[in-house]
Coordinates of C-alpha atoms in Angstrom, one line a residue:
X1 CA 0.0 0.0 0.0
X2 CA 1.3 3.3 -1.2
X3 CA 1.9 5.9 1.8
X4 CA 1.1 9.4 1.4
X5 CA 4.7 10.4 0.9
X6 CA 4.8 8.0 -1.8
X7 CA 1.9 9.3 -3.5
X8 CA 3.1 13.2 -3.5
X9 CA 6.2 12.4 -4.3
X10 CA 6.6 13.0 -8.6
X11 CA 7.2 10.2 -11.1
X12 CA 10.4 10.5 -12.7
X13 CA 8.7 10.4 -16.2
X14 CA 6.7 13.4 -14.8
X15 CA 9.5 15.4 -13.4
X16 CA 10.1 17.1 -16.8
X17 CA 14.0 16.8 -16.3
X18 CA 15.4 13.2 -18.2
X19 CA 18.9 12.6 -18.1
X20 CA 21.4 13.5 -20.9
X21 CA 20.7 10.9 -22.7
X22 CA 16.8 11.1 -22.0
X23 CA 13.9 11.8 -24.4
X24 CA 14.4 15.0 -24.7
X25 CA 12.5 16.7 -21.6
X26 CA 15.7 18.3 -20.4
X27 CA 15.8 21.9 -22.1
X28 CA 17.7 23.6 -19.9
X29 CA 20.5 25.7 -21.1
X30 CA 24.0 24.1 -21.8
X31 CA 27.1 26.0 -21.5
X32 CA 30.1 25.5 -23.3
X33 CA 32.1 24.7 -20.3
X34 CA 29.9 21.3 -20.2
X35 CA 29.7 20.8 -24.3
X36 CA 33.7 20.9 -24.0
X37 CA 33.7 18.5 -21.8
X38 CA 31.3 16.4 -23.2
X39 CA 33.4 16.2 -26.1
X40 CA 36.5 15.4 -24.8
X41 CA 35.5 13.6 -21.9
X42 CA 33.2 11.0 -23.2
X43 CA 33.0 11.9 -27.1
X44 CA 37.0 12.2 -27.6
X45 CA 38.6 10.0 -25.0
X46 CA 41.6 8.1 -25.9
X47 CA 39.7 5.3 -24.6
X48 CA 37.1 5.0 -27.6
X49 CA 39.9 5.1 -30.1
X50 CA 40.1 8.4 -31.2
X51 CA 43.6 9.4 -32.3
X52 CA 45.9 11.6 -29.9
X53 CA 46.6 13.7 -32.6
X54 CA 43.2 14.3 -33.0
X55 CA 42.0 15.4 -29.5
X56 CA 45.1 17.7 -30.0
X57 CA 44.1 19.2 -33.1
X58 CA 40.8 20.0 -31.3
X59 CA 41.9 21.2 -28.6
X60 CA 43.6 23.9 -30.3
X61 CA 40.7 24.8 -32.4
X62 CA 39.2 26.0 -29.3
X63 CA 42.2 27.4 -28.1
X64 CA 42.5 29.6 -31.1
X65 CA 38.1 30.3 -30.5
X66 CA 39.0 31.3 -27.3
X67 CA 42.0 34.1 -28.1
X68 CA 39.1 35.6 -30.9
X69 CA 36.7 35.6 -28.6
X70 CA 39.1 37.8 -26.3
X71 CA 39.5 40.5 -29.1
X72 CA 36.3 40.1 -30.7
X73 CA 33.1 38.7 -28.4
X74 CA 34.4 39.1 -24.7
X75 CA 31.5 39.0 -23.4
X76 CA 30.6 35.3 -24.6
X77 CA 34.0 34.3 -22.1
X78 CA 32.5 33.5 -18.9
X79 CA 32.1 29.4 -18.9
X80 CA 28.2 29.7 -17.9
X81 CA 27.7 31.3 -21.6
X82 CA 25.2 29.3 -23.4
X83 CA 26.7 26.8 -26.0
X84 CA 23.6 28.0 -28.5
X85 CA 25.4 31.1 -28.1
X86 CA 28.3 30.2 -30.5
X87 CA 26.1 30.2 -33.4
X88 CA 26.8 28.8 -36.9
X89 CA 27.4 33.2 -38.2
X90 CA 30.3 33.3 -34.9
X91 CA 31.8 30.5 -36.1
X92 CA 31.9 31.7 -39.7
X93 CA 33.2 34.7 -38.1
X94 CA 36.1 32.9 -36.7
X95 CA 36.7 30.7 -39.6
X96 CA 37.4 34.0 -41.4
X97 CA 39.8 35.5 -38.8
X98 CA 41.9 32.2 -39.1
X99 CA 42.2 32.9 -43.2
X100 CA 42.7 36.4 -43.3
X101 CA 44.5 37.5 -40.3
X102 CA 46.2 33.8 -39.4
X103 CA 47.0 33.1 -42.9
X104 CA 45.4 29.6 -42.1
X105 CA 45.5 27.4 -45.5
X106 CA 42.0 26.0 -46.6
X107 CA 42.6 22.8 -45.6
X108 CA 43.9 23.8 -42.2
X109 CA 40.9 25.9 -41.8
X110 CA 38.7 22.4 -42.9
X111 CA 40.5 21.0 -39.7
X112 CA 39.2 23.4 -37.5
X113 CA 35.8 23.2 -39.1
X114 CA 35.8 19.8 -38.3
X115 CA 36.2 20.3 -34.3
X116 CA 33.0 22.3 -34.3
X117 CA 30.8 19.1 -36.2
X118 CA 32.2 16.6 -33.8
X119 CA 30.9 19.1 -31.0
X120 CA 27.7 19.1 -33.2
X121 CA 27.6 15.3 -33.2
X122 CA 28.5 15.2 -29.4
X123 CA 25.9 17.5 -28.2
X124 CA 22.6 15.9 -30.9
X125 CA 23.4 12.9 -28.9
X126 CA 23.2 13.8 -25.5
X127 CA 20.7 17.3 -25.8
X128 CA 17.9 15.9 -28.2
X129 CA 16.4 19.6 -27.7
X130 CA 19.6 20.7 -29.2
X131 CA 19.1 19.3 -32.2
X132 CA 18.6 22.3 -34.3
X133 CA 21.8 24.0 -32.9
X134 CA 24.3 20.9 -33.7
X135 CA 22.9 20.5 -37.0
X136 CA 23.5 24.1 -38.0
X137 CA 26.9 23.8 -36.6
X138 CA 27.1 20.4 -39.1
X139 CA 25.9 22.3 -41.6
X140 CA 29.2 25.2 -42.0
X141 CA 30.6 24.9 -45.3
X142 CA 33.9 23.1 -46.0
X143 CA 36.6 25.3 -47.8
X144 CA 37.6 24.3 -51.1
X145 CA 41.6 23.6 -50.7
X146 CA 43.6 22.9 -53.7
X147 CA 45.1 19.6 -54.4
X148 CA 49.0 20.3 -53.3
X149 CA 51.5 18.3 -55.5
X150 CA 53.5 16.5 -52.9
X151 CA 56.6 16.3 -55.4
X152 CA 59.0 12.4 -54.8
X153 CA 62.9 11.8 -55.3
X154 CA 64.0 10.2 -58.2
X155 CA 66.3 7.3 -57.3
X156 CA 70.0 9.4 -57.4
X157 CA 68.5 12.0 -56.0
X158 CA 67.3 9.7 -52.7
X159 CA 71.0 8.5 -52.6
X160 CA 72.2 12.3 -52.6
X161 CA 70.0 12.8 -49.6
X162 CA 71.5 9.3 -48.0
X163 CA 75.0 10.3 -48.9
X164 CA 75.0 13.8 -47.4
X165 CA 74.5 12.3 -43.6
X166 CA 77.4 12.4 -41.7
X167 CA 76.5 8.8 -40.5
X168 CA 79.8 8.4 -38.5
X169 CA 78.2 10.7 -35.3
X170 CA 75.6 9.2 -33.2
X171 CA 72.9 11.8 -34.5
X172 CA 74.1 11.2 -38.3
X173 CA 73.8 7.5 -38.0
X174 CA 70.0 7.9 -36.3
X175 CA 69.4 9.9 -39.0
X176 CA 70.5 7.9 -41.9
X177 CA 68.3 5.0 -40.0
X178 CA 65.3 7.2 -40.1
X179 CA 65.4 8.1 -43.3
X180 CA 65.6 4.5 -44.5
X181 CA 62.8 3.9 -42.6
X182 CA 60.8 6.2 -44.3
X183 CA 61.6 5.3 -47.6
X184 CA 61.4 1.1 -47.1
X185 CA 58.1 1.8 -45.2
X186 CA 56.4 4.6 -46.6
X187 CA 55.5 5.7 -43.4
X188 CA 54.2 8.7 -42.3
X189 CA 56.1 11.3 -39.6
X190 CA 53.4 10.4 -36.9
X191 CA 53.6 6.2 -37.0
X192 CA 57.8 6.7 -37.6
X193 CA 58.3 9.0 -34.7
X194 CA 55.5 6.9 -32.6
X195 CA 57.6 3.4 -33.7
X196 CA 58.8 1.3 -30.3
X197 CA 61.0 -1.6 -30.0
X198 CA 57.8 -3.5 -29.4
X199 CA 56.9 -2.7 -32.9
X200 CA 60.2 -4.0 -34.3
X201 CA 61.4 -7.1 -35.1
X202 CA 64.7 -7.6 -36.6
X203 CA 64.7 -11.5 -37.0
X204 CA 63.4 -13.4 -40.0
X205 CA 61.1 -12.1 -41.6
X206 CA 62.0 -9.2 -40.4
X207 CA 59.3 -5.9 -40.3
X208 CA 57.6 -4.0 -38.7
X209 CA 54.4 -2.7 -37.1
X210 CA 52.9 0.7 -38.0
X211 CA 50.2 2.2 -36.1
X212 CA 48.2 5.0 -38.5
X213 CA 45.1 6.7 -38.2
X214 CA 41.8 6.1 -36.7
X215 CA 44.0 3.5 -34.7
X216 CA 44.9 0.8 -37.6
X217 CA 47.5 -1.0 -37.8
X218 CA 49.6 -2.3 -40.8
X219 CA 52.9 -4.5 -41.1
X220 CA 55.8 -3.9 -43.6
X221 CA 57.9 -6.0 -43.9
X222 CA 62.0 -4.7 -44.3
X223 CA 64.6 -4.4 -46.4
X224 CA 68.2 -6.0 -45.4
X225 CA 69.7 -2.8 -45.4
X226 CA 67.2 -1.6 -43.4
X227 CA 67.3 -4.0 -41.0
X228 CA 71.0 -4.1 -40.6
X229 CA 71.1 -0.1 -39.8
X230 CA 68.6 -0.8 -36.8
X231 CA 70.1 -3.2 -35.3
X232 CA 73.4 -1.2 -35.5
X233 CA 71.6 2.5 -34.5
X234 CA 69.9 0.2 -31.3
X235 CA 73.1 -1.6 -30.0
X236 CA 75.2 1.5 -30.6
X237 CA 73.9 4.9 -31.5
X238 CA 70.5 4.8 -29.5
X239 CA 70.5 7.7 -27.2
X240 CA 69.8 6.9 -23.5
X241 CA 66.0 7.7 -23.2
X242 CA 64.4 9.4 -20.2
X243 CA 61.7 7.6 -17.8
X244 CA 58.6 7.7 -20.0
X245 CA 60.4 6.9 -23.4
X246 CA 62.5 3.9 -23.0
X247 CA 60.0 2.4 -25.4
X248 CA 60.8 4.3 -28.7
X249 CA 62.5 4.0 -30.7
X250 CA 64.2 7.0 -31.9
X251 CA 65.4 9.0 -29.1
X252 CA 66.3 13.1 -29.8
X253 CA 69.2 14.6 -28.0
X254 CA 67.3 15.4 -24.3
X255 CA 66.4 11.8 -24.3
X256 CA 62.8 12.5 -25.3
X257 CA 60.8 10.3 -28.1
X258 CA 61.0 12.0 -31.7
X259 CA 58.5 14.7 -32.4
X260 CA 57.2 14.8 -36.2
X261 CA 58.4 18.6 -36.0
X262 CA 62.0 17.0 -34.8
X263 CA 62.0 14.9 -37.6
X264 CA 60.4 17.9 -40.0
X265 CA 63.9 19.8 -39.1
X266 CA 66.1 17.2 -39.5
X267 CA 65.3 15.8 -42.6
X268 CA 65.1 19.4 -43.8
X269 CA 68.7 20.1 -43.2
X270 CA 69.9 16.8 -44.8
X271 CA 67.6 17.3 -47.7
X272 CA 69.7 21.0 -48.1
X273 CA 72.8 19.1 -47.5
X274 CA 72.2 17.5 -50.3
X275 CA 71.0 20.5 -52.6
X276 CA 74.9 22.0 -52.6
X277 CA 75.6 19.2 -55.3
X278 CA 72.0 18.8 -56.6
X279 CA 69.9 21.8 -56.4
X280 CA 67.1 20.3 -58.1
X281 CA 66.7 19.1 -54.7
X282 CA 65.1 22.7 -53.5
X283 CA 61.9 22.6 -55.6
X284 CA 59.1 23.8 -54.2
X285 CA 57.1 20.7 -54.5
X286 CA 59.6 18.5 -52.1
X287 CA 58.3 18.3 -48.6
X288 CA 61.5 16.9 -46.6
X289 CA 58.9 14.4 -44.5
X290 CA 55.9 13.3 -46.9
X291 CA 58.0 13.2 -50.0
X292 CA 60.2 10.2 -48.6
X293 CA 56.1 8.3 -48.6
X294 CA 55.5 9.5 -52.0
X295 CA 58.4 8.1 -53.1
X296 CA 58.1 4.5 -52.0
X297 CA 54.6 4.8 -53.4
X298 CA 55.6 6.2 -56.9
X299 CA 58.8 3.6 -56.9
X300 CA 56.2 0.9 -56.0
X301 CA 54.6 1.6 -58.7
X302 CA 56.7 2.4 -61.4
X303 CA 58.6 -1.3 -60.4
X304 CA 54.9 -2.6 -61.0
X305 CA 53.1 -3.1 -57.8
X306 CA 49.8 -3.1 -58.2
X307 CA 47.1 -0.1 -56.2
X308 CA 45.9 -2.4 -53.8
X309 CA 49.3 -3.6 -52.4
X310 CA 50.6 -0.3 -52.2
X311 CA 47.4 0.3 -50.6
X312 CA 48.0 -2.1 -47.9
X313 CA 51.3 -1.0 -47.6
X314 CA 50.8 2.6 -47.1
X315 CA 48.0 2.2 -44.7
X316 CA 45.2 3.8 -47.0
X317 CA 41.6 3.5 -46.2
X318 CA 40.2 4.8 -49.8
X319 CA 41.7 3.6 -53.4
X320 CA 41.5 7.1 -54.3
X321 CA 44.1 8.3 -51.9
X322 CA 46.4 5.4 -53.2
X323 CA 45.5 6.4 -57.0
X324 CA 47.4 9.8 -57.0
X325 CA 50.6 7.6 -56.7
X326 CA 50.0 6.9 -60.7
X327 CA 52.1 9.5 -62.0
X328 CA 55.3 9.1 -64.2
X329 CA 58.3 10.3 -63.5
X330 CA 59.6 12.7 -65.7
X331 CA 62.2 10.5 -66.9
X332 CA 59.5 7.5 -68.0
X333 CA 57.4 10.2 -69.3
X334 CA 59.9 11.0 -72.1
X335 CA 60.7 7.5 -72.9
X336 CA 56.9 7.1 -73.6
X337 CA 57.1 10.0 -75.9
X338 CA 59.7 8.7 -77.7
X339 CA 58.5 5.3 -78.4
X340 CA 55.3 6.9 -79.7
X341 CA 57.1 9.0 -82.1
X342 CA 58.9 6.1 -83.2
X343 CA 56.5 3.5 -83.0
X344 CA 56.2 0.6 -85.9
X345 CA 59.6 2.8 -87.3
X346 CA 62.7 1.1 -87.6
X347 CA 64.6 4.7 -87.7
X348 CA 65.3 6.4 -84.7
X349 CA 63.0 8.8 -83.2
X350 CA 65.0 12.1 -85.1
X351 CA 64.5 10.0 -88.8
X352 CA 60.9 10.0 -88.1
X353 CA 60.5 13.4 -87.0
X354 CA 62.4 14.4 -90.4
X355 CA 60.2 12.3 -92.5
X356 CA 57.2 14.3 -91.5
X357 CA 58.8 17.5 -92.7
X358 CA 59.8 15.9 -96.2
X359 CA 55.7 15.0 -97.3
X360 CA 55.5 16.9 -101.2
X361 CA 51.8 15.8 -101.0
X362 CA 48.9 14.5 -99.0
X363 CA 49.1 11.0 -100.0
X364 CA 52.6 10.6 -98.5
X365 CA 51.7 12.2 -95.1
X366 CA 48.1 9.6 -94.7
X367 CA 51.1 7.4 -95.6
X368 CA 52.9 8.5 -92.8
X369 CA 50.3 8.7 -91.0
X370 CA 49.9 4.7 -91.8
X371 CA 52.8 3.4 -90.7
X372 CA 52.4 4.8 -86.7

């Protein structure tokens, strides 16, 4: 039997306040402060997957939100400001001031864009009555970037590069390892930098294990060469690492893991090294880190590997990512020219250029024409 205490007290359907992941009766306001943390307490949490580098880049987006807000909209500061208050036209706003006064590139400014939908995404789930908002911030226009040509090294010009390292200093010889490591495996600065012993093995077969984005994981196997310099650089040029890194496997001078921006500077000053004796080497489309992965991928497939085992190898998710890799070098592309122009001739490719200038009438040049 029901007392009277029971009776007056309100149902919890009733109370018109559900949880945050109830049916929607809560409608009270949501501050940033808690949408924040929301994201990258539950949403973002290394725990579900999502990569560090990630949660990093996001965290800066709103780092960088915060300082315009502090020149711009300080009165939207205070934590207890209404998420619904950053609308879809601030964020626009902001989106803006990164272009124009950062000099932010579009696909940098497509990064921070996509912070704001994964907070859009976080909050539909957890505030059905803020539905409307999170789809508007879902709804912000990507920017168009350009496609930039990530230029490769043509085989001398890799050994330039190799041949430039001073590999008879502890540094040099890490470096020359490195660098072999990115060309055998193609990987990118993130899984080389993030590479532990764990991740190595240096027996037959040798190779080794590469974890990418979205946490994936790939294994290449290595080279002889390659494996022989590792086992060198770890029994005898291996910094001693600090507590914390003994793990990695590249260790910079302080004892510290690798950073990519480490490895960004290092390669950079071998790479202009190497331009002294070839200054080819300083185009504008060679990136000292991403072009050593273009160039196993390009070399894979000029040697005639096939998409989806470079695929594999480089840790794509989408054939068109892997499809870009199709491009001749400049070298193949003017063999290819030159067989056309001499193709089904017995003459060499300047005889058959002359013939063409020696037609009297139109007969002979279809005849010409024929005979390719």
């Amino acid at each position: 039997m029901a007392t009277m205490n029971d009776q007056s007290r309100p149902s919890a359907a009733g109370s018109g306040r559900a949880g945050r992941g109830g049916g929607g009766g809560d409608a009270r306001p949501v501050t940033l402060a808690e949408a924040l943390g929301v994201l990258f307490e539950q949403d973002l949490h290394p725990a579900t997957g999502t990569s560090r580098h990630t949660i990093d880049s996001y965290k800066t987006t709103f780092r960088l939100l915060v300082r315009f807000l502090e020149h711009r909209r300080p009165e939207l500061l205070p934590p207890s400001t209404p998420v619904e208050r950053f609308d879809a036209s601030l964020i626009e706003a902001f989106l803006r001031y990164l272009r124009q006064e950062r000099g932010c590139s579009p696909a940098t400014i497509n990064v921070r864009r996509a912070a704001f939908g994964s907070l859009g995404r976080a909050l539909q789930r957890r505030y059905p009555h803020l539905t409307a908002y999170s789809h508007s911030l879902l709804a912000i226009r990507s920017r168009k970037a350009p496609e930039v040509l990530v230029g490769y090294f043509e085989l001398r010009e890799l050994e330039a590069i190799f041949k430039a390292i001073d590999s008879s200093t502890v540094d040099g010889f890490r470096d020359l390892c490195m660098l072999r490591c990115l060309y055998n495996t193609g990987a990118r600065a993130s899984e080389l930098c993030g590479l532990r012993l764990s991740d190595l093995r240096l027996c037959e077969p040798a190779h080794v294990v590469l974890h990418g984005k979205g946490g994936k994981s790939r294994t290449v196997p290595l080279w002889s060469v390659t494996t022989d310099l590792l086992r060198a650089y770890l029994k005898a040029a291996r910094r001693t690492p600090k507590a914390g890194h003994e793990d990695f496997v590249f260790i910079g001078r302080r004892g510290n893991a690798l950073t990519r921006q480490g490895l960004y500077k290092i390669a950079r000053l071998h790479l202009q090294a190497a331009a002294r004796k070839l200054p080819q080497l300083l185009r504008p489309e060679l990136h000292p880190v991403c072009s050593f992965r273009h160039t196993t991928a390009t070399h894979l497939w000029m040697a005639g590997v096939s998409l989806p085992e470079i695929q594999d190898i480089l840790g794509h998710v989408r054939p068109e990512t892997t499809m870009r890799y199709r491009a001749l070098s400049l070298e193949r592309k003017r063999h290819a020219l030159d067989r056309l122009l001499a193709l089904r001739s017995n003459k060499p490719h300047w005889a058959v250029a002359q013939t063409a200038l020696e037609w009297t009438n139109s007969q002979q040049a279809i005849d010409w024409l024929e005979r390719l």
